[in-house]
Tab-separated table of C-alpha atoms in Angstrom:
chain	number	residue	atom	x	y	z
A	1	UNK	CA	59.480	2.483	-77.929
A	2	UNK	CA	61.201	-0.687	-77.345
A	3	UNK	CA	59.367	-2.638	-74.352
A	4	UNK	CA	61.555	-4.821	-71.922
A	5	UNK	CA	63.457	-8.174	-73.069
A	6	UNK	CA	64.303	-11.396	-71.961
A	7	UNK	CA	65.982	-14.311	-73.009
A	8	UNK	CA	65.716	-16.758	-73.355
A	9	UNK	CA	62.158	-17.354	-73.443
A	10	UNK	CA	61.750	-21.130	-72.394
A	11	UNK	CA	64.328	-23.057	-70.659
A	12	UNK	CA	63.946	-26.814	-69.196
A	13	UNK	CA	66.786	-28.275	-67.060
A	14	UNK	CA	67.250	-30.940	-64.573
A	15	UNK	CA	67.233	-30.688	-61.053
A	16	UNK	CA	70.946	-29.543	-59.763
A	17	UNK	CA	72.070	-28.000	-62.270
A	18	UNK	CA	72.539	-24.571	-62.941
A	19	UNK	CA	70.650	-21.500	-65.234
A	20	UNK	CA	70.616	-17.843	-66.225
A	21	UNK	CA	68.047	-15.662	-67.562
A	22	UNK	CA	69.256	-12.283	-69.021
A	23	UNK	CA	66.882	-9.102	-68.991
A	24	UNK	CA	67.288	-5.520	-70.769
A	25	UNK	CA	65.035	-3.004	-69.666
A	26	UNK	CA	63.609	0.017	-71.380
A	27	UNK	CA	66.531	2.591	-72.613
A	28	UNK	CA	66.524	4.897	-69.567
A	29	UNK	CA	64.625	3.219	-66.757
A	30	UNK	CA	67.066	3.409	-63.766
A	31	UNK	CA	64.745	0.758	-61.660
A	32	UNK	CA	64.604	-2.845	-62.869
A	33	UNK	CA	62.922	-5.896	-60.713
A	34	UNK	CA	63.212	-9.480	-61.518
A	35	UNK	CA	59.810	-11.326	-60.146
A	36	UNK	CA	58.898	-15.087	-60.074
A	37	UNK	CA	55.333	-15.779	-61.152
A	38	UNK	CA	54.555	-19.837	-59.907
A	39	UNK	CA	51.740	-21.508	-62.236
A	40	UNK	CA	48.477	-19.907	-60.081
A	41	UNK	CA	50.171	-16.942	-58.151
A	42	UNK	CA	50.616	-13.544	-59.098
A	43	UNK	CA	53.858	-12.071	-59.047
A	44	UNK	CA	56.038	-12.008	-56.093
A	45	UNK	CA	59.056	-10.177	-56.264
A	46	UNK	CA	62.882	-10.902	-55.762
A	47	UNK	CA	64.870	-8.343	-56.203
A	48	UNK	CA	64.887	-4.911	-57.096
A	49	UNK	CA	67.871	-2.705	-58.850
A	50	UNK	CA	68.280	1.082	-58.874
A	51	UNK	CA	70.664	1.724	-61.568
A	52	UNK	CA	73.357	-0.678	-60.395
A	53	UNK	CA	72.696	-1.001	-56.593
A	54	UNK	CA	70.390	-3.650	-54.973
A	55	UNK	CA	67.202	-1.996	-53.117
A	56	UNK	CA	65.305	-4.798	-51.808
A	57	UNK	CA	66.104	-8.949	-52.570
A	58	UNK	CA	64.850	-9.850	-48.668
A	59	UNK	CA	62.828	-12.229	-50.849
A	60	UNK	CA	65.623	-13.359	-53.105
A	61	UNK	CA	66.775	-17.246	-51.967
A	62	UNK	CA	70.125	-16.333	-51.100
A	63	UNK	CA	71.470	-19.664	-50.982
A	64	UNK	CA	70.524	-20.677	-54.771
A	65	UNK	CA	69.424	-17.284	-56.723
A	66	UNK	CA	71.940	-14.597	-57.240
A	67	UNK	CA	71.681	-11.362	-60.031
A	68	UNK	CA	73.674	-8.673	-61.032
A	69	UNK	CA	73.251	-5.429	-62.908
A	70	UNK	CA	76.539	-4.379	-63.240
A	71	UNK	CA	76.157	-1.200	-65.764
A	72	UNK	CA	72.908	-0.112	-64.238
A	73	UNK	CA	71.330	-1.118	-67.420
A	74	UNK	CA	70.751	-4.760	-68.311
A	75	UNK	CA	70.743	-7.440	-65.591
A	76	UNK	CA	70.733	-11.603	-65.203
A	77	UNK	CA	69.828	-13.701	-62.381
A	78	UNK	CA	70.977	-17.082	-61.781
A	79	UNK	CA	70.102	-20.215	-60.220
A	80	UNK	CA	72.354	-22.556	-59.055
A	81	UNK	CA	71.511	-25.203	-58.031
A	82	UNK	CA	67.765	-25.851	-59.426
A	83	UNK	CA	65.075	-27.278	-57.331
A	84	UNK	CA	61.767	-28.927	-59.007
A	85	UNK	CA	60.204	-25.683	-57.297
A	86	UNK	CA	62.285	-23.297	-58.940
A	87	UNK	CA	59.601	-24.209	-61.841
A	88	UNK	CA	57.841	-20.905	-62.555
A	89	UNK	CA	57.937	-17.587	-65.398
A	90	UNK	CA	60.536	-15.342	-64.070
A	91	UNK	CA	59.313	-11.927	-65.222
A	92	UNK	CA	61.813	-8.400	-65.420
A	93	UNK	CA	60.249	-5.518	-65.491
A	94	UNK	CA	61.457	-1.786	-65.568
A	95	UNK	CA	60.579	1.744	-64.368
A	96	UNK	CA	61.589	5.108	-64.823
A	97	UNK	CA	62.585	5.470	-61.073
A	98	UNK	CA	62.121	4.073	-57.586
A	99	UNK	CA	59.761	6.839	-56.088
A	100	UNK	CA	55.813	7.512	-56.418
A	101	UNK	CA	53.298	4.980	-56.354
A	102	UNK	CA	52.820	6.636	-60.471
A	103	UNK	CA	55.621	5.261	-61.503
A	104	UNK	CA	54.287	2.079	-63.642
A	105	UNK	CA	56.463	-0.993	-63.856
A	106	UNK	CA	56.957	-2.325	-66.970
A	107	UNK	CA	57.269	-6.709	-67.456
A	108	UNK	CA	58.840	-7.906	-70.146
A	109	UNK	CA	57.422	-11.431	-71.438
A	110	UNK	CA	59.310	-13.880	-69.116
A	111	UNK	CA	61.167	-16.953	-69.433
A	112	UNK	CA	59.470	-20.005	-68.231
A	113	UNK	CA	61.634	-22.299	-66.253
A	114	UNK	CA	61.013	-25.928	-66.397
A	115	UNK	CA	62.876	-28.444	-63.911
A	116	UNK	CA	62.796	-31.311	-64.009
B	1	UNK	CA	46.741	-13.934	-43.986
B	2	UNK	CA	47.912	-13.407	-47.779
B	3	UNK	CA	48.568	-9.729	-47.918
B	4	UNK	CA	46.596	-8.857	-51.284
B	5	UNK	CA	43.771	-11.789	-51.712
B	6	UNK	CA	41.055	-12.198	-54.313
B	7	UNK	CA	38.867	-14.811	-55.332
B	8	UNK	CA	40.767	-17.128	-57.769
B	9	UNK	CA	37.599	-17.668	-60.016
B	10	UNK	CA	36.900	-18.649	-63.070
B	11	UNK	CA	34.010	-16.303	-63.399
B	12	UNK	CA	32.120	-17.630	-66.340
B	13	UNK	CA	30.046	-14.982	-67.448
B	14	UNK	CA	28.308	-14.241	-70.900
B	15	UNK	CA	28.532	-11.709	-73.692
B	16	UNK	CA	27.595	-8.248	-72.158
B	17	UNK	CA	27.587	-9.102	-68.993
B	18	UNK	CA	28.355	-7.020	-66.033
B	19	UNK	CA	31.077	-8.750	-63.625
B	20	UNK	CA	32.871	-7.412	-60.322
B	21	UNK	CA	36.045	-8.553	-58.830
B	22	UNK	CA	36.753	-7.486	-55.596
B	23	UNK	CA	40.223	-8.138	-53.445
B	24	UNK	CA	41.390	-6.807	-49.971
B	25	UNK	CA	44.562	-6.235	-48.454
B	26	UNK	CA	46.346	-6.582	-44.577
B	27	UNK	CA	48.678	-4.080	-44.897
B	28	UNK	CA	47.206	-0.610	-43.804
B	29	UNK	CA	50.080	1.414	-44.686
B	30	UNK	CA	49.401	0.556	-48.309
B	31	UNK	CA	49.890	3.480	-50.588
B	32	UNK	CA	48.566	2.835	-53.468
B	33	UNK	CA	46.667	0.448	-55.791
B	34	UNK	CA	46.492	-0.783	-59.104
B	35	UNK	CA	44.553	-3.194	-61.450
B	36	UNK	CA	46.560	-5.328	-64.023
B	37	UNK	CA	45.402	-7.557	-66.557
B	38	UNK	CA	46.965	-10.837	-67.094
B	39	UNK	CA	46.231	-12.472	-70.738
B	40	UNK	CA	47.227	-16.367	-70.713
B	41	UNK	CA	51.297	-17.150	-71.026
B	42	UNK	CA	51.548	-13.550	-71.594
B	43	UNK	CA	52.844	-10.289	-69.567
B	44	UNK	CA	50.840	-8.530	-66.459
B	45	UNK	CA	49.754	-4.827	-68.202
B	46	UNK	CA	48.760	-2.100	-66.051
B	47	UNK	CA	44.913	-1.589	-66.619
B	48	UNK	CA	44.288	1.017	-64.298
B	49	UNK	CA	45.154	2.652	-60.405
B	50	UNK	CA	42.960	2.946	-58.162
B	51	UNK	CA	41.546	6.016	-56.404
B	52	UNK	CA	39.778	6.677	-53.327
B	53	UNK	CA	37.006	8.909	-55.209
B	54	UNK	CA	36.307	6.433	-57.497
B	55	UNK	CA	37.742	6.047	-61.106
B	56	UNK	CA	36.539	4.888	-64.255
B	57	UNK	CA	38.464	4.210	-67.499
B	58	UNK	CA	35.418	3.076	-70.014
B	59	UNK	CA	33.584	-0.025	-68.972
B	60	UNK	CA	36.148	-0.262	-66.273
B	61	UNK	CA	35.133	1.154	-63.015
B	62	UNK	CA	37.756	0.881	-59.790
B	63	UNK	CA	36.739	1.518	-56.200
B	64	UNK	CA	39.030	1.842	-53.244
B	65	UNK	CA	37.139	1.588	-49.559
B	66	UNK	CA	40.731	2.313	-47.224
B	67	UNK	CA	38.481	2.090	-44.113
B	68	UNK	CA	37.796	-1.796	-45.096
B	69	UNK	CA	41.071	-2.157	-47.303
B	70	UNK	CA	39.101	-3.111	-49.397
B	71	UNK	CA	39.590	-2.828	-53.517
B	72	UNK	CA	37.029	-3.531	-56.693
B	73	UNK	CA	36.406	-3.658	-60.280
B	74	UNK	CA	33.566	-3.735	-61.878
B	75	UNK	CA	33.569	-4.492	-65.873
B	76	UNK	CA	30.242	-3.571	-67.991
B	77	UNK	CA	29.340	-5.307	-70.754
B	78	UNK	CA	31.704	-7.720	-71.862
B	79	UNK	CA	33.582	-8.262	-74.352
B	80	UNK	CA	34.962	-11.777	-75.238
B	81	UNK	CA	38.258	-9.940	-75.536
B	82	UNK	CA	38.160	-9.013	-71.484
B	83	UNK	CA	38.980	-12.428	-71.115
B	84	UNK	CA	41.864	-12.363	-68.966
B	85	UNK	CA	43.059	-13.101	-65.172
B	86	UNK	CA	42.753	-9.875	-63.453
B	87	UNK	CA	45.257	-8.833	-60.765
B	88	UNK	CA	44.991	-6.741	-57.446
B	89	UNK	CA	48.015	-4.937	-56.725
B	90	UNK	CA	48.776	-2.820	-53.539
B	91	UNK	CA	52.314	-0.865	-53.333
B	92	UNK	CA	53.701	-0.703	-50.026
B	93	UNK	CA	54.143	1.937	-48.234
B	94	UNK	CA	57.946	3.581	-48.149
B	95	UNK	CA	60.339	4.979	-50.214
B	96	UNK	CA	60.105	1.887	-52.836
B	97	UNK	CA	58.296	0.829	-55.830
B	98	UNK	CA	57.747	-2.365	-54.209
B	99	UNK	CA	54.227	-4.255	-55.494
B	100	UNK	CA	52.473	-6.675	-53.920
B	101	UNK	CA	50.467	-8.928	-56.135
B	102	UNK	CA	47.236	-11.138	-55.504
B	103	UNK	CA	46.977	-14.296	-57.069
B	104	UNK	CA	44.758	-13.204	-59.753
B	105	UNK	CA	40.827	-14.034	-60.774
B	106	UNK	CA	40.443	-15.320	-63.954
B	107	UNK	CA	37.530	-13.985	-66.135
B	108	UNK	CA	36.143	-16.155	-69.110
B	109	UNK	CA	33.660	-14.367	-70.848
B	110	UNK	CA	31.497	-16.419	-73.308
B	111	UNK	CA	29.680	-16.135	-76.708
């Protein structure tokens, strides 16, 4: 079985400007979540899909970050404009559904942001 | 107070050693808890949940104490290839998936 995928896998930019990461989950998980994981932290999370509706982003920086799952299948999320502490490995990961705490989330292998 | 913390590490340990992690968390509504490993520039994997009774999954051993919120893992006899940071994870409480992730101890284990 196919795990999750990102792209791209590194990306370095300058302050200001603007970036999108792209994620496709696992063929038929309805739950995808995009996380940022900052160089010594675990993984905190910033948004959550169910199929194509948002669940949870009270963590997601409104003001900068935005992401979209339009189909209910694959998903980006967007920064613009980039601050030196958007610098981190934003991780996707997927699960079969929202409910029970056996439902195992999945993370794909991240694309490490760089800005400069 | 962080809501999942764990000592950051490094534990140095040797070859067949026997090394315990331990991690607590604020939030008593937690629901349920979970292990994952973290190899370096890689992926967190699910190692194992944790149970209240006690579970072990090989030389992996996970306790849960809910009086103390209080999670651990204990690994028995190392392997060079259990080098990894290890994560404590608590899922809230609620109708979501939603994980809460400490910031990870790293374990070196050495020749």
């Amino acid at each position: 079985e196919a795990g999750v995928a990102q792209s791209p896998r590194y990306k370095i930019i300058e302050k200001r400007q603007s970036v999108a990461f792209w994620c496709n989950p696992i063929s038929g998980h309805a739950t995808l979540y995009w996380y940022q994981q900052i160089l010594g932290q675990g993984p905190k999370l910033l948004i959550q899909f169910q199929n194509n509706g948002v669940v949870d982003d009270s963590q997601l920086p409104k003001d900068r970050f935005s992401a979209e799952r339009l189909k209910g299948v694959d998903s980006t999320l967007k920064i613009q404009p980039a601050k030196l502490e958007d610098s981190a490995v934003y991780l996707c990961a997927s699960s079969l559904r929202r409910l029970a705490g056996t439902d195992t989330q999945y993370f794909g292998p991240g694309t490490r942001l760089t800005v400069l | 107070r962080k809501e999942v913390e764990q000592d950051p590490g490094p534990f140095n340990v040797p070859e067949g050693a026997t090394v315990a992690f331990n991690c607590t968390y604020s939030n008593s509504a937690s629901q349920s808890f979970f292990w994952y490993r973290q190899d370096c520039r890689k992926e967190p994997k699910l190692l194992m949940s944790v149970y209240s009774s006690g579970n072990e999954d090989g030389r992996f051993t996970a306790q849960l104490n809910r009086a103390s919120q209080y999670i651990s893992l204990l690994i028995r006899d190392s392997k060079l290839s259990d080098s990894a940071t290890y994560l404590c994870v608590v899922k809230e409480g609620g109708a979501t998936n939603k994980l809460i992730f400490g910031t990870g101890t790293l374990l070196a284990v050495q020749p």
